[in-house]
């Protein structure tokens, strides 16, 4: 199956998708000669691609937050060194949610105590 050189491929960033029926989406492709052609994408494939984009977006956001947290740890190393001694260090992709909650609660407890002492 070949493509004519005059047909341009749709941009993966902004394809023109429209529901063709309940089971598929139709993508219109403009050619340099002024005509258009359509490609039908099964709804299941479209949903899987959208899900993949969402998961990837969430992962990128999580790694950005983790990077910010690492920077804060460097800036406040004494606080986090003590917190690591008491709660155990957190490890990206290895610490459990329970460990994360315990660590966070202990850190917040110390911050509240510190705030009370300053007032």
mmCIF file of C-alpha atoms in Angstrom:
data_model
loop_
_atom_site.group_PDB
_atom_site.id
_atom_site.type_symbol
_atom_site.label_atom_id
_atom_site.label_comp_id
_atom_site.label_asym_id
_atom_site.label_seq_id
_atom_site.Cartn_x
_atom_site.Cartn_y
_atom_site.Cartn_z
ATOM 1 C CA UNK A 1 0.000 0.000 0.000
ATOM 2 C CA UNK A 2 1.713 3.209 -1.106
ATOM 3 C CA UNK A 3 0.990 6.890 -0.637
ATOM 4 C CA UNK A 4 1.115 9.457 -3.395
ATOM 5 C CA UNK A 5 3.777 12.098 -2.844
ATOM 6 C CA UNK A 6 1.110 14.805 -3.127
ATOM 7 C CA UNK A 7 -0.715 13.619 0.006
ATOM 8 C CA UNK A 8 0.487 15.100 3.283
ATOM 9 C CA UNK A 9 0.251 13.160 6.509
ATOM 10 C CA UNK A 10 -1.832 14.617 9.351
ATOM 11 C CA UNK A 11 0.045 16.177 12.220
ATOM 12 C CA UNK A 12 0.286 13.801 15.194
ATOM 13 C CA UNK A 13 -0.148 16.839 17.429
ATOM 14 C CA UNK A 14 -3.474 18.018 16.050
ATOM 15 C CA UNK A 15 -5.235 15.508 13.783
ATOM 16 C CA UNK A 16 -8.697 16.433 12.574
ATOM 17 C CA UNK A 17 -10.694 13.595 14.087
ATOM 18 C CA UNK A 18 -14.439 13.329 13.970
ATOM 19 C CA UNK A 19 -16.700 10.481 15.054
ATOM 20 C CA UNK A 20 -17.662 8.503 11.960
ATOM 21 C CA UNK A 21 -19.892 6.160 13.935
ATOM 22 C CA UNK A 22 -19.927 4.789 17.445
ATOM 23 C CA UNK A 23 -17.053 2.397 16.728
ATOM 24 C CA UNK A 24 -14.552 4.562 14.852
ATOM 25 C CA UNK A 25 -13.131 8.018 14.195
ATOM 26 C CA UNK A 26 -12.393 9.498 10.803
ATOM 27 C CA UNK A 27 -9.285 11.561 10.181
ATOM 28 C CA UNK A 28 -9.319 13.895 7.175
ATOM 29 C CA UNK A 29 -6.040 14.375 5.336
ATOM 30 C CA UNK A 30 -5.554 17.310 2.959
ATOM 31 C CA UNK A 31 -3.376 16.920 -0.088
ATOM 32 C CA UNK A 32 -1.316 19.581 -1.834
ATOM 33 C CA UNK A 33 -3.615 19.248 -4.860
ATOM 34 C CA UNK A 34 -6.587 20.439 -2.795
ATOM 35 C CA UNK A 35 -8.337 17.103 -2.329
ATOM 36 C CA UNK A 36 -8.878 15.229 0.888
ATOM 37 C CA UNK A 37 -8.839 11.600 1.846
ATOM 38 C CA UNK A 38 -10.022 9.916 5.015
ATOM 39 C CA UNK A 39 -8.607 7.265 7.286
ATOM 40 C CA UNK A 40 -10.883 5.431 9.691
ATOM 41 C CA UNK A 41 -9.439 4.731 13.125
ATOM 42 C CA UNK A 42 -11.257 2.162 15.260
ATOM 43 C CA UNK A 43 -12.610 3.699 18.464
ATOM 44 C CA UNK A 44 -10.733 1.153 20.586
ATOM 45 C CA UNK A 45 -7.413 2.228 19.038
ATOM 46 C CA UNK A 46 -8.315 5.902 19.503
ATOM 47 C CA UNK A 47 -9.204 5.286 23.174
ATOM 48 C CA UNK A 48 -5.991 3.332 23.764
ATOM 49 C CA UNK A 49 -3.930 6.135 22.215
ATOM 50 C CA UNK A 50 -5.738 8.750 24.320
ATOM 51 C CA UNK A 51 -5.178 6.626 27.434
ATOM 52 C CA UNK A 52 -1.475 6.283 26.592
ATOM 53 C CA UNK A 53 -1.168 10.058 26.178
ATOM 54 C CA UNK A 54 -2.851 10.592 29.579
ATOM 55 C CA UNK A 55 -0.638 8.045 31.346
ATOM 56 C CA UNK A 56 2.474 9.548 29.746
ATOM 57 C CA UNK A 57 1.373 13.034 30.775
ATOM 58 C CA UNK A 58 0.798 11.881 34.364
ATOM 59 C CA UNK A 59 4.210 10.205 34.455
ATOM 60 C CA UNK A 60 5.951 13.337 33.180
ATOM 61 C CA UNK A 61 4.124 15.444 35.775
ATOM 62 C CA UNK A 62 5.121 13.013 38.533
ATOM 63 C CA UNK A 63 8.784 13.095 37.532
ATOM 64 C CA UNK A 64 8.701 16.917 37.491
ATOM 65 C CA UNK A 65 7.263 16.935 41.023
ATOM 66 C CA UNK A 66 9.887 14.409 42.132
ATOM 67 C CA UNK A 67 12.653 16.620 40.681
ATOM 68 C CA UNK A 68 11.258 19.608 42.607
ATOM 69 C CA UNK A 69 11.195 17.522 45.780
ATOM 70 C CA UNK A 70 14.818 16.482 45.274
ATOM 71 C CA UNK A 71 15.797 20.143 44.910
ATOM 72 C CA UNK A 72 13.984 20.995 48.152
ATOM 73 C CA UNK A 73 15.781 18.110 49.860
ATOM 74 C CA UNK A 74 19.109 19.592 48.817
ATOM 75 C CA UNK A 75 18.115 23.044 50.069
ATOM 76 C CA UNK A 76 16.803 21.679 53.393
ATOM 77 C CA UNK A 77 19.199 18.763 53.781
ATOM 78 C CA UNK A 78 19.359 18.845 57.601
ATOM 79 C CA UNK A 79 15.565 18.489 57.945
ATOM 80 C CA UNK A 80 15.368 15.642 55.439
ATOM 81 C CA UNK A 81 18.429 13.852 56.836
ATOM 82 C CA UNK A 82 16.677 13.678 60.214
ATOM 83 C CA UNK A 83 13.387 12.684 58.569
ATOM 84 C CA UNK A 84 15.170 9.900 56.654
ATOM 85 C CA UNK A 85 16.684 8.623 59.933
ATOM 86 C CA UNK A 86 13.276 8.460 61.623
ATOM 87 C CA UNK A 87 11.061 7.335 58.732
ATOM 88 C CA UNK A 88 13.509 5.720 56.318
ATOM 89 C CA UNK A 89 14.363 7.332 52.979
ATOM 90 C CA UNK A 90 11.879 7.356 50.097
ATOM 91 C CA UNK A 91 13.016 5.739 46.851
ATOM 92 C CA UNK A 92 11.471 6.651 43.481
ATOM 93 C CA UNK A 93 9.558 3.676 42.003
ATOM 94 C CA UNK A 94 10.341 1.560 45.082
ATOM 95 C CA UNK A 95 8.710 3.159 48.127
ATOM 96 C CA UNK A 96 5.183 2.070 48.931
ATOM 97 C CA UNK A 97 2.264 4.434 49.345
ATOM 98 C CA UNK A 98 2.203 3.544 53.050
ATOM 99 C CA UNK A 99 5.860 4.573 53.393
ATOM 100 C CA UNK A 100 5.128 7.817 51.551
ATOM 101 C CA UNK A 101 2.185 8.603 53.858
ATOM 102 C CA UNK A 102 4.211 7.860 57.022
ATOM 103 C CA UNK A 103 7.112 9.985 55.798
ATOM 104 C CA UNK A 104 4.804 12.864 54.884
ATOM 105 C CA UNK A 105 2.909 12.705 58.190
ATOM 106 C CA UNK A 106 6.139 12.759 60.196
ATOM 107 C CA UNK A 107 7.479 15.708 58.208
ATOM 108 C CA UNK A 108 4.224 17.640 58.574
ATOM 109 C CA UNK A 109 4.167 16.894 62.309
ATOM 110 C CA UNK A 110 7.632 18.412 62.696
ATOM 111 C CA UNK A 111 6.688 21.442 60.597
ATOM 112 C CA UNK A 112 3.588 22.049 62.761
ATOM 113 C CA UNK A 113 5.657 21.778 65.943
ATOM 114 C CA UNK A 114 8.205 24.213 64.528
ATOM 115 C CA UNK A 115 5.458 26.666 63.548
ATOM 116 C CA UNK A 116 3.975 26.522 67.090
ATOM 117 C CA UNK A 117 7.383 27.185 68.641
ATOM 118 C CA UNK A 118 7.879 30.271 66.484
ATOM 119 C CA UNK A 119 4.559 31.828 67.525
#
